[in-house]
Amino acid sequence: RGPSTASSSSVTAPSPAMGFVFQTSNLMPWLNVRENLLLGINLDASAQRLDEAALAELVETLGLTGFEASYPHHLSGGMRHRVAIGQALARNPQILLMDEPFGALDALTRDRLNMELLRLWQRDRKTVVLVTHSISEAVLLSDRVLVMSERPGTIIEDVRIDLPRPRDPSLTREDPAFGDHVVRLSKLMGVA
């Protein structure tokens, strides 16, 4: 693409162009999956409403079909995180900001959600900014990795991840370039 013509401006309030997914799922315990997915839309009178077909597609995309009436305490940790991702996606943001959304999960659930995120990105091509401490996760999911210093956090390196897309996690991890990126980032982070 050519140079951006958009001017920069300060962000002073929540923007409907951005969706947020936090470290914890932050679901309302008294709302079921369907109601939690629609919470952000229902709280914003200007938000575009989802019709039943779009909601059903979102539920299917998240792998939650059959759980629409379930409450958070009946869901696994991975399912709760998928609902949280769905809350952000329901508003159809241009940018998805994710702050360690998989950090508290077991390795298997984390890998499954990484595959889901890859699949969602492939389908929707949204800009995703993901904060993670997992070097292999960063390499698997990203086109760019910004390595930050310790306090105060400043960007010390901008690493391009040139692995082909679409990415299949098992095949991508076997690619020697994947390992090269992991080693390089590990050295930058001081863990190798």
Coordinates of C-alpha atoms in Angstrom, one line a residue:
R1 CA 0.0 0.0 0.0
G2 CA 1.0 3.6 -0.4
P3 CA 1.6 6.0 2.4
S4 CA -1.2 6.6 4.8
T5 CA -3.2 9.8 4.3
A6 CA -4.8 9.6 7.7
S7 CA -3.7 12.1 10.3
S8 CA -2.8 11.0 13.7
S9 CA -4.9 12.1 16.7
S10 CA -5.1 11.3 20.4
V11 CA -7.5 8.7 21.5
T12 CA -9.4 10.1 24.4
A13 CA -12.4 7.7 24.7
P14 CA -13.3 4.2 23.7
S15 CA -13.6 3.8 20.0
P16 CA -16.1 1.5 18.2
A17 CA -13.2 0.8 15.7
M18 CA -11.3 -1.1 18.4
G19 CA -12.2 -4.2 20.3
F20 CA -10.4 -5.3 23.5
V21 CA -9.7 -8.7 24.8
F22 CA -8.1 -8.8 28.3
Q23 CA -6.1 -11.3 30.3
T24 CA -9.2 -12.4 32.1
S25 CA -12.4 -13.1 30.3
N26 CA -14.4 -10.5 32.3
L27 CA -17.8 -12.1 31.5
M28 CA -20.9 -11.1 33.4
P29 CA -21.7 -14.2 35.5
W30 CA -25.5 -13.6 35.4
L31 CA -25.5 -13.5 31.6
N32 CA -25.4 -16.5 29.4
V33 CA -23.1 -16.9 26.4
R34 CA -25.5 -15.3 24.0
E35 CA -26.2 -12.3 26.3
N36 CA -22.4 -11.9 27.1
L37 CA -21.7 -11.9 23.3
L38 CA -24.2 -9.1 22.8
L39 CA -23.3 -7.1 25.9
G40 CA -21.2 -4.5 24.2
I41 CA -23.7 -4.0 21.4
N42 CA -26.6 -3.7 23.9
L43 CA -24.7 -1.1 26.0
D44 CA -24.1 1.1 22.9
A45 CA -27.2 2.5 21.3
S46 CA -25.2 3.5 18.2
A47 CA -23.7 0.0 17.7
Q48 CA -24.8 -2.0 14.7
R49 CA -27.1 -4.9 15.8
L50 CA -26.4 -8.5 14.9
D51 CA -29.2 -10.4 13.3
E52 CA -29.8 -14.0 14.3
A53 CA -27.9 -15.4 11.3
A54 CA -24.8 -13.2 12.1
L55 CA -25.0 -14.2 15.8
A56 CA -25.3 -17.9 14.9
E57 CA -22.3 -17.6 12.6
L58 CA -20.2 -15.9 15.3
V59 CA -21.2 -18.6 17.8
E60 CA -20.2 -21.3 15.3
T61 CA -16.9 -19.5 14.5
L62 CA -16.1 -19.5 18.2
G63 CA -16.9 -23.2 18.5
L64 CA -19.7 -22.5 21.0
T65 CA -22.7 -23.9 19.2
G66 CA -25.0 -25.6 21.7
F67 CA -23.7 -23.5 24.6
E68 CA -25.6 -20.2 23.8
A69 CA -27.7 -20.6 27.0
S70 CA -24.8 -21.6 29.2
Y71 CA -23.6 -19.4 32.0
P72 CA -19.8 -18.6 32.5
H73 CA -19.5 -20.9 35.5
H74 CA -20.6 -23.9 33.3
L75 CA -17.8 -23.2 30.7
S76 CA -14.2 -24.2 30.5
G77 CA -11.5 -21.5 30.7
G78 CA -11.0 -21.8 26.9
M79 CA -14.7 -21.4 26.2
R80 CA -14.9 -18.3 28.5
H81 CA -12.0 -16.8 26.5
R82 CA -13.7 -17.5 23.2
V83 CA -16.8 -15.7 24.5
A84 CA -14.6 -12.8 25.5
I85 CA -13.0 -12.7 22.0
G86 CA -16.6 -13.0 20.6
Q87 CA -17.7 -9.9 22.6
A88 CA -15.0 -7.9 20.8
L89 CA -15.7 -9.4 17.4
A90 CA -19.5 -8.9 17.7
R91 CA -18.9 -5.2 17.3
N92 CA -16.9 -5.8 14.1
P93 CA -13.9 -3.6 15.1
Q94 CA -11.2 -2.7 12.6
I95 CA -8.5 -3.3 15.2
L96 CA -8.5 -6.0 17.9
L97 CA -6.3 -5.3 20.9
M98 CA -5.4 -8.4 22.9
D99 CA -3.6 -8.2 26.3
E100 CA -2.3 -11.7 27.0
P101 CA -5.7 -13.3 26.4
F102 CA -4.3 -16.9 26.6
G103 CA -1.7 -16.4 29.4
A104 CA -3.7 -18.1 32.2
L105 CA -4.7 -21.2 30.0
D106 CA -3.2 -24.6 29.9
A107 CA -0.9 -25.3 26.9
L108 CA -3.4 -27.4 25.0
T109 CA -6.2 -24.8 25.3
R110 CA -3.8 -22.0 24.4
D111 CA -2.7 -23.9 21.2
R112 CA -6.4 -24.4 20.3
L113 CA -7.1 -20.7 20.7
N114 CA -4.0 -19.8 18.8
M115 CA -5.4 -21.9 15.9
E116 CA -8.8 -20.2 16.3
L117 CA -7.1 -16.7 16.2
L118 CA -5.2 -17.7 13.0
R119 CA -8.4 -18.9 11.4
L120 CA -10.3 -15.7 12.4
W121 CA -7.5 -13.6 11.0
Q122 CA -7.4 -15.5 7.8
R123 CA -11.2 -15.1 7.4
D124 CA -11.6 -11.4 8.5
R125 CA -8.1 -9.9 8.0
K126 CA -8.5 -7.5 11.0
T127 CA -5.5 -5.8 12.5
V128 CA -4.6 -7.6 15.7
V129 CA -2.2 -6.2 18.3
L130 CA -1.4 -9.0 20.7
V131 CA 0.7 -8.6 23.9
T132 CA 2.3 -11.9 24.8
H133 CA 5.3 -13.2 26.8
S134 CA 5.3 -16.4 24.7
I135 CA 8.0 -16.1 22.0
S136 CA 6.7 -19.0 20.0
E137 CA 3.2 -17.7 20.1
A138 CA 4.4 -14.3 18.9
V139 CA 6.2 -15.9 15.9
L140 CA 3.3 -18.2 15.1
L141 CA 0.7 -15.5 15.1
S142 CA 2.5 -12.4 13.9
D143 CA 3.7 -10.6 10.8
R144 CA 5.7 -8.2 13.1
V145 CA 7.0 -8.6 16.6
L146 CA 7.9 -5.5 18.5
V147 CA 10.3 -6.4 21.3
M148 CA 10.1 -4.1 24.3
S149 CA 12.6 -3.4 27.0
E150 CA 11.9 -3.7 30.7
R151 CA 10.7 -0.6 32.6
P152 CA 10.3 1.8 31.1
G153 CA 8.9 -0.2 28.2
T154 CA 10.4 1.1 25.0
I155 CA 10.6 -0.7 21.6
I156 CA 14.1 -2.1 21.2
E157 CA 13.6 -4.1 18.0
D158 CA 11.0 -4.4 15.2
V159 CA 11.2 -7.9 13.8
R160 CA 9.4 -8.9 10.6
I161 CA 8.1 -12.5 10.6
D162 CA 8.2 -13.6 7.0
L163 CA 6.6 -17.0 7.4
P164 CA 4.0 -17.9 4.7
R165 CA 0.3 -17.6 5.3
P166 CA -2.1 -19.3 5.8
R167 CA -0.3 -20.8 8.8
D168 CA -0.9 -24.3 10.0
P169 CA 0.6 -24.4 13.5
S170 CA 2.2 -27.9 13.2
L171 CA 3.7 -27.2 9.7
T172 CA 4.8 -23.6 10.6
R173 CA 6.6 -24.8 13.8
E174 CA 8.5 -27.4 11.6
D175 CA 9.8 -24.6 9.3
P176 CA 13.5 -23.8 10.0
A177 CA 12.7 -20.1 9.7
F178 CA 10.2 -20.5 12.6
G179 CA 13.1 -21.7 14.8
D180 CA 15.4 -19.0 13.6
H181 CA 12.8 -16.3 14.6
V182 CA 12.4 -17.9 18.0
V183 CA 16.1 -18.0 18.6
R184 CA 16.6 -14.4 17.4
L185 CA 13.7 -13.1 19.6
S186 CA 14.9 -15.2 22.6
K187 CA 18.4 -13.5 22.3
L188 CA 16.7 -10.1 22.1
M189 CA 14.7 -10.9 25.2
G190 CA 17.8 -12.1 27.0
V191 CA 16.5 -15.7 27.5
A192 CA 18.9 -17.5 25.2

